[in-house]
XYZ file of C-alpha atoms in Angstrom:
772
model
C 1.446 -15.751 14.363
C 5.389 -15.406 14.609
C 7.154 -13.800 17.112
C 10.841 -13.675 16.097
C 11.360 -10.038 15.194
C 12.847 -8.030 17.953
C 10.892 -5.315 19.488
C 12.674 -2.061 19.056
C 11.311 1.420 18.309
C 12.840 2.368 15.109
C 14.702 -0.869 13.839
C 13.077 -3.890 12.452
C 15.645 -6.657 13.860
C 16.522 -10.202 13.277
C 18.818 -11.834 15.791
C 19.855 -15.019 14.923
C 18.974 -16.306 11.251
C 15.692 -18.197 10.625
C 15.853 -19.561 7.307
C 12.023 -21.103 7.712
C 11.121 -17.234 7.850
C 13.381 -15.881 5.295
C 10.802 -14.851 2.980
C 8.965 -13.135 5.661
C 12.022 -11.301 6.572
C 12.926 -10.492 3.110
C 9.283 -8.672 2.928
C 9.653 -7.036 6.130
C 12.922 -5.493 5.735
C 12.087 -4.430 2.077
C 13.466 -0.910 1.000
C 12.207 1.315 -1.727
C 11.991 5.129 -2.642
C 8.765 5.557 -4.666
C 10.397 4.753 -7.804
C 11.579 1.226 -6.993
C 11.808 -1.082 -4.520
C 13.994 -4.135 -3.323
C 13.313 -7.092 -1.082
C 15.751 -7.988 1.633
C 17.597 -10.546 -0.461
C 21.385 -11.701 0.475
C 24.010 -10.035 -1.862
C 25.812 -13.224 -2.058
C 24.515 -16.620 -3.410
C 21.652 -18.088 -1.171
C 20.414 -21.391 -2.388
C 17.765 -21.716 0.200
C 14.299 -20.480 -0.005
C 14.130 -16.989 -1.179
C 11.816 -14.550 -3.489
C 14.211 -12.380 -5.227
C 12.562 -9.489 -6.093
C 13.266 -6.007 -7.687
C 10.629 -3.920 -8.723
C 10.603 -0.543 -10.983
C 7.406 1.568 -10.601
C 5.276 1.737 -13.274
C 6.992 -0.869 -15.529
C 4.257 -3.582 -16.173
C 3.444 -6.573 -18.496
C 0.351 -7.471 -19.387
C 0.168 -11.490 -18.540
C -2.431 -13.230 -20.378
C -5.552 -14.076 -18.344
C -5.372 -17.618 -16.964
C -8.915 -18.841 -16.387
C -10.781 -21.995 -15.984
C -13.613 -21.009 -18.250
C -14.043 -17.824 -20.429
C -16.806 -15.386 -19.814
C -17.884 -12.456 -21.988
C -16.597 -9.440 -20.305
C -13.206 -11.000 -18.981
C -9.945 -8.825 -19.601
C -7.537 -10.310 -21.450
C -4.884 -9.877 -19.485
C -3.915 -9.566 -15.881
C -1.136 -6.566 -15.429
C 1.859 -7.174 -13.296
C 4.720 -5.081 -11.925
C 7.870 -6.966 -13.341
C 10.478 -8.442 -11.288
C 13.360 -6.407 -12.673
C 16.994 -7.067 -13.052
C 18.850 -8.194 -9.896
C 21.152 -5.076 -9.097
C 22.293 -6.377 -5.644
C 24.028 -9.614 -6.546
C 27.829 -10.063 -5.463
C 29.350 -13.627 -6.132
C 31.917 -14.441 -3.530
C 34.475 -16.986 -3.680
C 36.979 -18.124 -0.792
C 40.016 -19.885 -1.748
C 38.117 -21.499 -4.677
C 34.935 -22.406 -2.485
C 31.806 -20.679 -3.249
C 30.026 -18.630 -0.573
C 26.370 -19.718 -0.045
C 24.802 -19.052 3.168
C 22.664 -22.181 2.999
C 25.474 -24.198 2.957
C 27.561 -22.553 5.660
C 27.244 -22.878 9.374
C 25.919 -19.933 10.953
C 28.189 -18.691 13.805
C 26.146 -15.268 14.234
C 23.699 -13.460 12.398
C 22.153 -9.864 12.792
C 19.791 -8.009 10.074
C 18.228 -4.902 10.613
C 16.226 -2.014 8.690
C 16.793 0.974 10.176
C 13.498 2.735 9.872
C 14.779 6.330 10.785
C 17.338 6.311 8.020
C 15.929 3.733 5.363
C 19.246 1.785 5.751
C 19.164 -2.154 5.755
C 22.292 -3.828 7.237
C 23.649 -7.218 7.996
C 26.368 -8.752 10.151
C 26.895 -12.402 9.873
C 30.050 -14.700 10.763
C 29.690 -18.225 8.998
C 32.088 -21.170 8.781
C 32.196 -22.794 5.449
C 32.468 -26.353 4.467
C 36.190 -26.285 4.456
C 36.568 -24.663 7.906
C 37.266 -21.179 6.668
C 35.559 -18.629 8.853
C 34.491 -15.051 7.102
C 32.756 -12.246 8.458
C 30.164 -10.536 6.375
C 28.938 -6.883 6.876
C 26.647 -5.088 4.481
C 24.653 -2.024 4.346
C 22.509 -0.839 1.349
C 19.856 1.770 0.529
C 17.526 3.087 -2.269
C 18.156 6.921 -2.127
C 15.099 9.242 -1.472
C 17.171 12.089 -2.725
C 18.264 10.554 -6.037
C 15.421 8.023 -6.974
C 17.144 6.372 -9.715
C 20.150 5.258 -7.113
C 20.861 2.450 -5.139
C 24.052 1.576 -3.414
C 25.672 -1.199 -1.274
C 28.782 -1.346 1.257
C 29.895 -5.076 1.249
C 32.713 -6.151 3.281
C 34.215 -9.442 3.751
C 36.860 -10.205 6.549
C 39.307 -13.456 6.885
C 38.848 -14.557 10.589
C 40.946 -17.749 10.563
C 42.704 -18.013 7.104
C 44.896 -16.315 4.468
C 44.270 -16.538 0.899
C 42.807 -15.422 -2.107
C 38.970 -13.853 -2.066
C 37.293 -12.972 -5.136
C 34.229 -10.576 -5.062
C 32.128 -10.307 -8.611
C 29.247 -7.914 -8.516
C 26.879 -8.353 -11.194
C 23.703 -7.548 -12.920
C 21.392 -10.263 -13.600
C 18.541 -9.254 -16.035
C 17.457 -13.155 -16.607
C 14.691 -13.145 -14.030
C 11.056 -14.038 -13.870
C 7.967 -13.345 -11.944
C 7.281 -16.378 -9.531
C 3.618 -15.511 -10.388
C 3.830 -15.660 -14.248
C 0.562 -17.290 -15.600
C 2.526 -19.210 -18.056
C 6.068 -19.161 -16.803
C 6.957 -16.520 -19.198
C 9.930 -14.294 -18.995
C 8.798 -10.946 -19.508
C 12.006 -9.039 -20.335
C 14.298 -9.088 -23.658
C 17.934 -7.868 -23.882
C 18.300 -4.532 -26.056
C 22.123 -3.838 -25.334
C 24.741 -4.504 -22.587
C 28.488 -3.691 -22.108
C 31.002 -3.796 -19.606
C 34.635 -2.236 -19.043
C 36.805 -1.963 -16.185
C 34.634 -1.534 -12.877
C 31.252 -0.413 -14.554
C 28.931 -1.927 -16.926
C 25.007 -1.898 -17.769
C 22.381 -4.229 -18.914
C 19.683 -2.688 -20.720
C 16.103 -4.534 -21.221
C 12.867 -4.124 -22.813
C 9.469 -5.411 -21.486
C 7.445 -7.608 -24.355
C 4.350 -6.089 -25.476
C 4.526 -2.757 -23.092
C 7.715 -1.689 -24.385
C 9.330 -0.390 -21.319
C 12.854 0.126 -21.408
C 15.123 0.103 -18.267
C 18.915 0.428 -18.059
C 20.703 -0.967 -15.018
C 24.129 0.140 -14.548
C 26.647 -0.197 -11.929
C 30.274 0.873 -10.992
C 32.400 -0.680 -8.492
C 35.162 0.764 -5.821
C 37.140 -1.311 -3.306
C 38.957 -0.658 -0.121
C 41.303 -3.091 1.538
C 41.432 -2.338 5.485
C 39.684 0.846 4.768
C 42.186 1.955 1.998
C 41.464 2.596 -1.593
C 42.828 -0.401 -3.514
C 43.463 -1.222 -7.245
C 42.102 -4.018 -9.139
C 41.613 -5.669 -12.534
C 38.304 -7.052 -12.890
C 37.453 -9.960 -15.073
C 34.320 -9.571 -17.151
C 31.813 -12.347 -17.586
C 29.141 -11.764 -20.070
C 26.155 -13.888 -21.296
C 22.680 -12.835 -22.393
C 21.066 -10.376 -19.872
C 24.055 -10.715 -17.785
C 27.204 -8.990 -16.834
C 29.840 -9.604 -14.064
C 32.863 -8.023 -12.944
C 35.289 -10.444 -11.047
C 38.094 -9.012 -8.834
C 40.483 -10.904 -6.858
C 42.383 -10.078 -3.870
C 44.862 -11.646 -1.471
C 43.802 -11.680 2.261
C 45.654 -12.330 5.036
C 44.231 -13.608 8.382
C 42.514 -10.324 9.763
C 42.047 -8.249 6.188
C 39.087 -6.922 5.276
C 38.064 -6.295 1.639
C 35.156 -3.928 1.040
C 33.256 -3.406 -2.158
C 31.016 -0.193 -2.736
C 28.536 -1.065 -5.435
C 26.693 1.947 -6.876
C 23.433 1.136 -8.994
C 21.160 3.194 -11.138
C 17.783 2.092 -12.801
C 16.884 4.528 -15.559
C 13.349 3.886 -16.905
C 11.864 4.955 -20.115
C 8.965 6.145 -18.116
C 11.137 9.289 -17.405
C 13.828 9.503 -20.107
C 13.992 9.091 -23.670
C 14.516 5.503 -24.802
C 17.624 6.498 -27.052
C 19.093 8.175 -24.071
C 18.824 5.745 -21.544
C 22.596 4.296 -21.813
C 23.950 7.939 -21.914
C 21.845 9.158 -19.006
C 22.717 6.120 -16.988
C 26.667 6.732 -17.374
C 26.302 10.397 -16.719
C 24.256 9.363 -13.620
C 26.755 6.970 -12.456
C 29.612 9.333 -12.871
C 27.687 11.895 -10.363
C 26.926 8.989 -7.835
C 30.432 7.763 -7.702
C 31.886 11.232 -7.088
C 29.626 11.874 -4.060
C 30.559 8.247 -2.721
C 28.750 6.208 -0.283
C 28.545 8.456 2.800
C 27.555 11.572 1.015
C 24.754 9.696 -0.905
C 23.477 8.145 2.123
C 23.734 11.338 4.253
C 21.478 13.227 1.611
C 19.148 10.015 1.605
C 19.146 10.238 5.555
C 18.195 13.957 5.398
C 15.226 12.948 3.071
C 13.835 10.694 5.764
C 14.289 13.097 8.725
C 12.065 15.381 6.913
C 9.435 12.722 6.063
C 9.537 11.543 9.623
C 9.282 15.227 10.782
C 5.656 15.400 9.453
C 4.438 11.896 9.645
C 5.979 10.492 13.169
C 3.817 8.997 15.788
C 5.366 8.589 19.115
C 4.218 6.226 21.833
C 5.641 6.191 25.275
C 5.162 2.919 27.108
C 4.473 0.103 24.653
C 7.464 -0.862 22.523
C 5.415 -3.359 20.325
C 2.715 -0.507 19.620
C 5.629 2.044 18.776
C 7.394 -0.392 16.429
C 4.249 -1.455 14.582
C 3.046 2.166 13.742
C 6.566 3.416 12.693
C 6.991 0.153 10.544
C 3.566 1.108 8.588
C 4.424 4.593 8.405
C 7.963 3.976 7.085
C 6.744 1.525 4.485
C 4.019 4.103 3.010
C 6.475 6.743 3.021
C 8.840 4.699 0.699
C 6.139 3.254 -1.308
C 4.517 6.376 -2.772
C 6.025 9.982 -2.889
C 3.175 11.471 -4.912
C 5.431 13.158 -7.143
C 3.915 11.667 -10.312
C 0.383 11.388 -10.741
C 0.723 8.318 -13.225
C 1.949 6.092 -10.220
C -0.402 4.659 -7.705
C 0.073 2.260 -4.596
C -0.338 -1.800 -5.015
C -1.326 -3.610 -2.094
C 2.071 -5.140 -1.716
C 3.871 -2.066 -3.102
C 7.626 -2.952 -3.942
C 7.607 -5.971 -1.577
C 6.318 -8.844 -3.262
C 4.529 -10.044 -6.722
C 0.765 -11.116 -5.023
C -1.740 -8.649 -6.843
C 0.259 -7.880 -9.347
C 1.413 -4.343 -7.840
C -1.346 -2.907 -9.475
C -4.243 -0.494 -7.957
C -7.337 -1.656 -6.122
C -10.065 0.291 -4.407
C -8.003 0.120 -1.323
C -5.804 3.424 -2.353
C -8.835 5.511 -2.054
C -10.543 3.889 0.966
C -7.381 3.308 3.290
C -4.217 5.324 1.901
C -5.715 8.708 0.806
C -6.483 9.572 4.418
C -2.685 9.170 5.297
C -1.216 11.176 2.460
C -4.011 13.952 3.108
C -2.893 13.935 6.771
C 0.945 13.683 6.297
C 1.882 15.001 3.036
C 1.633 18.106 0.753
C -2.014 18.229 -0.572
C -0.751 17.834 -4.169
C 0.058 14.361 -3.150
C -3.442 13.409 -2.274
C -4.461 15.496 -5.467
C -2.407 13.222 -7.696
C -4.050 10.150 -6.465
C -7.339 11.552 -7.468
C -5.909 12.688 -10.836
C -4.631 9.154 -11.436
C -8.612 8.258 -11.859
C -9.600 11.318 -13.388
C -6.969 10.231 -16.204
C -8.395 6.917 -16.518
C -12.124 8.041 -16.727
C -11.955 7.469 -20.511
C -11.024 3.761 -19.783
C -13.700 3.322 -17.025
C -16.340 4.276 -19.563
C -14.691 1.691 -21.763
C -14.834 -1.034 -19.065
C -18.721 -0.035 -18.563
C -19.301 -0.246 -21.947
C -17.765 -3.658 -22.364
C -20.378 -4.919 -19.902
C -23.357 -3.476 -21.713
C -23.720 0.080 -19.904
C -24.024 3.269 -22.065
C -24.114 7.147 -22.111
C -20.913 7.689 -20.624
C -21.691 5.305 -17.369
C -18.237 4.681 -15.948
C -17.271 1.472 -14.063
C -13.571 2.004 -12.528
C -11.571 -1.387 -12.590
C -11.415 -3.598 -9.305
C -7.642 -3.870 -10.548
C -5.922 -1.736 -13.014
C -2.432 -0.076 -13.715
C -3.383 2.056 -16.915
C -7.334 2.308 -16.232
C -8.183 -0.987 -17.851
C -9.670 -3.890 -15.977
C -7.156 -6.567 -15.470
C -8.916 -8.870 -12.675
C -10.320 -12.022 -13.988
C -12.315 -13.583 -11.472
C -16.123 -12.887 -12.369
C -17.379 -12.547 -8.719
C -14.762 -9.708 -8.477
C -14.420 -8.266 -11.712
C -18.312 -8.042 -12.556
C -19.618 -7.734 -9.128
C -17.367 -6.205 -6.458
C -18.823 -2.623 -7.844
C -19.081 -0.776 -4.656
C -15.520 0.191 -5.509
C -17.033 2.856 -7.735
C -18.317 4.245 -4.549
C -14.962 4.253 -2.734
C -13.414 6.486 -5.666
C -16.596 8.828 -5.397
C -15.916 9.064 -1.766
C -12.534 9.880 -2.014
C -13.571 12.928 -4.197
C -15.802 13.907 -1.025
C -12.915 13.030 1.677
C -10.189 15.173 -0.402
C -12.451 18.183 -0.717
C -13.772 18.123 2.860
C -10.387 17.945 4.311
C -8.677 20.235 2.173
C -11.341 22.715 1.167
C -10.216 22.408 -2.437
C -13.611 22.525 -3.566
C -12.417 23.751 -7.127
C -11.483 20.315 -7.626
C -14.874 19.718 -8.833
C -14.270 21.843 -11.634
C -13.826 20.142 -14.026
C -12.137 16.884 -12.473
C -14.121 15.846 -10.062
C -17.282 16.334 -11.567
C -16.598 14.446 -14.489
C -15.700 11.540 -12.214
C -18.824 11.708 -10.307
C -21.213 12.006 -13.212
C -19.651 9.083 -14.774
C -20.242 6.904 -11.729
C -23.651 8.024 -11.223
C -24.732 7.201 -14.628
C -23.198 3.799 -13.791
C -25.504 3.335 -10.681
C -28.617 4.638 -12.687
C -28.293 1.984 -15.210
C -27.202 -0.980 -12.500
C -30.167 -0.406 -10.332
C -33.241 -2.642 -11.385
C -36.889 -1.536 -10.455
C -38.377 -4.287 -8.154
C -42.388 -4.633 -9.050
C -42.576 -7.280 -6.053
C -41.061 -4.706 -3.472
C -41.918 -1.205 -5.368
C -38.283 -0.499 -4.643
C -34.990 -0.134 -6.689
C -32.822 -2.982 -6.086
C -29.101 -3.807 -6.883
C -28.780 -7.639 -7.857
C -25.895 -10.181 -8.147
C -22.952 -7.989 -6.475
C -20.186 -8.914 -4.194
C -19.571 -6.252 -1.221
C -16.121 -5.925 0.733
C -16.807 -8.955 2.356
C -15.600 -11.490 -0.201
C -16.778 -14.328 1.638
C -20.065 -13.875 0.070
C -20.393 -13.611 -3.921
C -23.461 -12.782 -6.447
C -25.773 -11.583 -3.531
C -28.617 -9.194 -3.930
C -28.823 -5.957 -2.416
C -25.592 -5.580 -0.319
C -25.950 -2.984 2.189
C -22.726 -1.134 1.481
C -23.252 -1.263 -2.079
C -26.698 0.166 -2.122
C -25.552 2.879 0.360
C -22.674 3.991 -1.739
C -24.880 3.957 -5.052
C -27.182 6.206 -3.187
C -24.894 8.574 -1.527
C -22.895 8.934 -4.776
C -26.232 10.162 -6.382
C -26.799 12.846 -3.499
C -23.213 13.665 -3.571
C -23.356 14.394 -7.440
C -26.588 16.492 -7.029
C -24.519 18.738 -4.591
C -21.696 19.099 -7.109
C -23.886 20.305 -9.707
C -25.482 22.774 -7.407
C -22.166 24.128 -6.528
C -20.719 24.048 -10.066
C -24.072 26.051 -11.508
C -23.684 28.427 -8.596
C -19.822 29.104 -8.746
C -18.679 27.968 -12.343
C -21.945 28.582 -14.426
C -20.185 28.943 -17.758
C -17.759 25.973 -17.106
C -20.560 24.042 -16.164
C -22.541 24.606 -19.299
C -19.431 23.672 -21.307
C -19.310 20.137 -19.549
C -23.083 19.720 -19.963
C -22.353 19.847 -23.754
C -19.483 17.867 -23.730
C -20.591 15.037 -21.824
C -24.179 15.253 -23.288
C -25.522 15.716 -20.090
C -29.415 15.824 -19.737
C -29.572 17.388 -16.340
C -33.581 17.136 -15.973
C -33.961 13.693 -17.116
C -30.980 12.188 -15.569
C -31.161 14.030 -12.149
C -34.935 13.224 -12.145
C -33.959 9.525 -12.194
C -31.533 9.781 -9.556
C -33.951 11.750 -7.222
C -36.398 8.576 -7.521
C -33.611 6.114 -6.947
C -32.586 8.045 -3.892
C -36.092 8.016 -2.565
C -36.964 4.504 -3.301
C -33.860 2.337 -3.043
C -34.047 -0.781 -1.037
C -31.980 -1.746 2.038
C -32.383 -5.177 3.678
C -33.096 -4.504 7.535
C -34.269 -6.787 10.478
C -36.695 -5.272 12.779
C -36.297 -7.392 15.528
C -32.370 -6.825 15.931
C -32.675 -3.195 14.439
C -29.914 -3.815 12.164
C -29.423 -3.427 8.613
C -28.410 -6.824 6.772
C -25.366 -7.452 5.179
C -27.516 -8.518 1.962
C -30.691 -10.257 1.148
C -31.064 -13.749 3.103
C -28.325 -12.997 5.662
C -30.408 -14.204 8.574
C -30.800 -17.540 6.803
C -27.146 -18.484 7.922
C -26.258 -20.236 11.159
C -24.953 -17.627 12.864
C -22.313 -18.723 15.038
C -19.625 -16.741 16.590
C -16.178 -16.677 15.116
C -14.926 -17.030 18.705
C -16.290 -20.380 18.602
C -14.106 -21.728 15.685
C -11.136 -23.991 16.485
C -7.998 -22.426 16.134
C -6.890 -25.387 14.009
C -9.486 -24.020 11.423
C -8.341 -20.311 11.236
C -7.560 -18.729 9.028
C -10.727 -20.495 7.300
C -9.410 -19.149 3.706
C -6.504 -21.602 4.269
C -8.315 -24.518 5.861
C -12.080 -24.545 4.367
C -13.254 -25.207 0.808
C -14.756 -22.085 -0.815
C -18.124 -23.758 -0.822
C -18.052 -24.081 2.997
C -16.859 -20.334 3.277
C -19.690 -19.051 1.141
C -22.450 -20.921 3.067
C -21.055 -19.672 6.420
C -21.774 -16.471 8.066
C -18.427 -15.371 8.364
C -17.175 -11.941 7.404
C -13.868 -11.527 5.756
C -13.599 -7.480 6.699
C -16.322 -4.733 7.546
C -19.143 -4.791 4.827
C -22.147 -3.166 6.699
C -19.578 -1.475 9.230
C -17.754 0.177 6.459
C -20.624 2.216 5.486
C -20.956 3.123 9.256
C -17.513 4.035 9.595
C -17.589 6.649 6.630
C -21.098 7.871 7.309
C -20.975 7.593 10.939
C -22.739 11.158 11.291
C -25.843 9.908 9.418
C -26.336 7.137 12.382
C -26.751 7.537 16.232
C -24.525 5.949 18.722
C -26.801 3.271 19.657
C -27.459 2.517 16.035
C -23.667 2.183 15.517
C -23.492 -0.043 18.862
C -25.931 -2.398 17.673
C -24.495 -3.338 14.347
C -21.120 -3.420 15.804
C -22.278 -5.699 18.337
C -24.030 -7.942 15.871
C -21.401 -7.897 12.776
C -17.971 -7.813 14.801
C -18.412 -11.270 16.395
C -19.169 -12.928 12.881
C -15.882 -11.313 11.331
C -12.782 -13.316 11.228
C -10.653 -10.345 10.140
C -8.788 -12.378 7.419
C -8.516 -9.289 5.093
C -5.742 -6.826 5.953
C -8.273 -4.276 6.010
C -10.340 -5.382 8.511
C -8.938 -4.788 11.856
C -8.529 -0.929 11.343
C -11.941 0.000 10.671
C -13.274 -2.105 13.503
C -10.390 -0.342 15.736
C -12.109 3.202 14.837
C -15.536 1.902 15.311
C -14.693 0.628 18.851
C -12.932 3.788 19.576
C -15.928 6.108 18.507
C -17.902 3.441 20.688
C -15.859 3.769 23.751
C -14.921 0.337 23.566
C -11.309 0.949 24.488
C -9.618 -2.224 25.231
C -11.323 -3.773 21.656
C -9.900 -0.318 20.021
C -6.405 -1.232 21.202
C -6.507 -5.020 20.285
C -7.751 -4.266 16.913
C -4.991 -1.488 16.511
C -2.335 -3.859 17.858
C -3.276 -6.448 15.040
C -3.532 -4.096 12.217
C -0.291 -2.485 13.222
C 1.667 -5.735 13.654
C -0.286 -7.881 10.986
C 2.930 -8.140 8.907
C 5.663 -7.929 11.599
C 3.867 -10.711 13.423
C 2.511 -12.578 10.497
C -1.068 -12.935 11.556
C -2.476 -14.189 8.490
C 0.376 -16.337 7.647
C 0.891 -14.525 4.114
C 3.591 -12.105 5.000
C 5.932 -14.016 2.829
C 4.212 -12.837 -0.321
C 4.929 -9.390 0.609
C 3.666 -6.612 2.823
C 0.119 -5.228 2.930
C 1.059 -1.890 2.180
C -2.708 -0.375 1.687
C -3.544 -1.868 4.982
C -0.803 0.486 6.462
C -2.855 3.251 5.452
C -5.609 1.693 7.597
C -3.262 1.386 10.521
C -2.543 5.153 10.617
C -6.356 5.673 10.384
C -6.978 3.426 13.274
C -4.427 5.570 15.441
C -5.219 9.182 14.329
C -8.844 8.561 13.805
C -9.320 6.026 16.298
C -7.213 6.864 19.470
C -7.113 10.461 18.228
C -10.601 10.736 17.506
C -9.979 13.179 14.703
C -12.340 14.112 11.977
C -12.882 17.100 9.586
C -16.377 18.526 9.589
C -17.438 21.955 8.412
C -13.824 23.362 7.823
C -12.760 22.413 11.213
C -10.462 19.707 12.921
C -12.633 17.460 15.484
C -10.645 15.668 18.070
C -12.148 13.652 20.585
C -8.894 11.839 21.801
C -8.414 9.034 24.276
C -5.223 7.137 25.790
C -4.743 3.259 25.998
C -4.304 2.417 29.716
C -0.931 0.802 29.349
C 0.435 3.870 27.660
C 2.038 6.973 29.271
C 1.645 9.433 26.283
C 1.383 9.487 22.727
C 1.618 12.314 19.914
C 1.296 12.461 16.019
C 1.438 14.977 13.608
C -1.251 16.310 11.031
C -1.375 18.736 8.111
C -4.529 20.638 7.843
C -5.385 23.251 5.366
C -1.889 24.756 5.127
C -1.277 24.298 9.181
C 0.987 21.737 10.523
C -0.340 20.660 14.221
C 1.463 18.535 16.753
C -0.961 16.580 18.999
C 0.202 15.085 22.227
C -1.822 13.229 24.622
C -1.020 12.300 28.063
C -2.999 10.760 30.949
C -3.892 14.247 32.287
C -4.097 16.616 29.480
C -3.740 17.057 25.729
C -1.427 19.408 24.075
C -1.804 21.109 20.543
C 1.069 22.865 18.996
C 0.816 24.890 15.691
C 4.095 24.914 13.886
C 2.868 27.363 11.160
C 1.360 30.710 10.799
C -1.971 29.650 10.286
C -4.628 29.583 12.313
C -6.827 26.754 12.870
C -10.487 26.071 14.255
C -10.744 23.001 16.413
C -13.543 21.347 18.333
C -11.970 19.188 20.988
C -14.033 16.829 23.153
C -17.151 18.925 21.706
C -16.249 22.342 22.653
C -14.666 24.865 20.037
C -11.128 26.153 20.404
C -9.261 28.406 18.133
C -5.329 27.730 17.642
C -3.521 30.970 16.518
C -0.405 30.946 14.432
C 2.654 29.258 16.363
C 0.385 28.862 19.448
C 0.493 26.010 22.176
C -2.683 25.150 24.070
C -3.099 22.579 26.588
C -6.369 21.060 27.880
C -7.209 18.902 31.049
C -8.046 15.467 29.766
C -12.018 15.394 30.031
C -12.461 11.744 29.938
C -10.860 11.589 33.523
């Protein structure tokens, strides 16, 4: 656990340079705008440890799978969101000496990410090897208002010398993904040019053929006054640079404004990219840095208006939740149903930047609660439009009749994960996608999504479960063999409770969807029956038999469902008895030892109990929490949030706060020693859930919002915003009372601490805290 980031309500601040943590800081201070992202790399040269990273949404490469032993069914490739052209770079020479922060004496250093406005800034004073001292100030942002645009304001001040200084902004497309399986470079140059203060590099991905044109335009000011310059052009493969030299007297400051556009063929015709880049640059330069930033800042103000969470009395907790919300808001805007959310977003290369079940399980609720309804709908449509690929994926594994297995990892619907115990066995992901359809409809009331989108996905998944189960003559039950549950510290087990439960639940929900369609859309339903070759009587009869006769491993003595068959054969030693030298175990134990242990990576049985808590009484929930939580090592970023919600529901308020703080500050404090690879974006959705569903006790039931809030002992108050069926509500919880403000003209039915309430248009109600 690191503790070098300053606690601040709105900023992520590094005071004093920590080169040993530089990759961590680069991750923490990453910026993005839904279309691209950029790690917090330095503009000038830095020869120390760094992960240079610029990422363009939707642009990927199918990196050939690398495995030790090939097995039938393995995907041919692992999709990767690519490291794209480095557009922030500025080579700096001071009286003939190259400025390299790794080789300078740092006299003062400060860098911050202002989350309120999405601005990354830095101020540093260094002494170079020959004694020259310079002050550097930089600001940069990726515009939310113009999603192709990035801008930098970079200044250098001569503190103790006079002489020539050169600034050489460049675009470098000769980049590589650090996680490339075969050290392959994924880009080829198509076109480049430079003239005056402008230039571009246009590159194309191998195999997939995406084209990205990165163009820059530069402006200079000397002591805040515009100044003329005569740049010298440097050109090599995939690279252009424009070098300008200036004579500085002691105390003078030269400032470079670098404007960049990244134009992708995902949105524009390939043969017009350079033309569009040129026109876009003209518009950007005409606006200038300040106006561009003002437009960008206005967009951030709007996003915070609907998604901010405020905590009074706990700066660490406040910073944590805003950090999570900030990165969720800049990773996915929901305006393009072709895009999704990678576990690392635009902050690093690990996991390839592609889509997992994390989106449906942990991110969807955040966008449901804080954005327009269409944003969450686009996440569902992403899967619907990949249904044909999910059917192909299942067919490759031997399934038929339209059975669909959605991929564990994907960018275009094809499976691209190549670890057999995940690719073939972690099939509960199908259940998460089915649950997301239910979750969306339950929250929004958009029941018509079933016709035809949701039903087709549910049918494909139900057909998969129908074929994936096995009839056990020994038990006279249906079983599901050879799976990996959410706890990836167990592989190839039989009858994982969560997997079996999701299979049965999906079959039940699909039956409900059929009843709805037959009643509300009978003609459309008949069309779907014909199109999908759905033998309703035959197929649903089998589903009903599976529902009735599915097997769940259960321990009568403890009164708990077992994670899988044989779980009690393990030596059940609480995680608290592990030495700190052994934690995290995934970095200190052999995989063999982990698999034989009782330790749980993240909520597994408890994942089902969280999703379906209404189907279990409080005593049952408590028994399972008390049994499984002590065995959980929380080495998945997705673990603490689920435990925080369950602890809140069970009245374990101290534990709820402990788990919340861990998930909220997972990356800020680098709990699992892996923030240097990039941030855990999808778990940030879980953090939001831990707050709103945990402390706020928020649920959607029968078209109503249910609230059972409590306030941690150390807090004075908190508030959060929520969208629900067109209404926008503000919930404020204090020590003595709860206030709810309706900011819209839409009335809302509420249940607060078990009592029905009607919140009329633009009404404010205050209720005494019933927990007192």
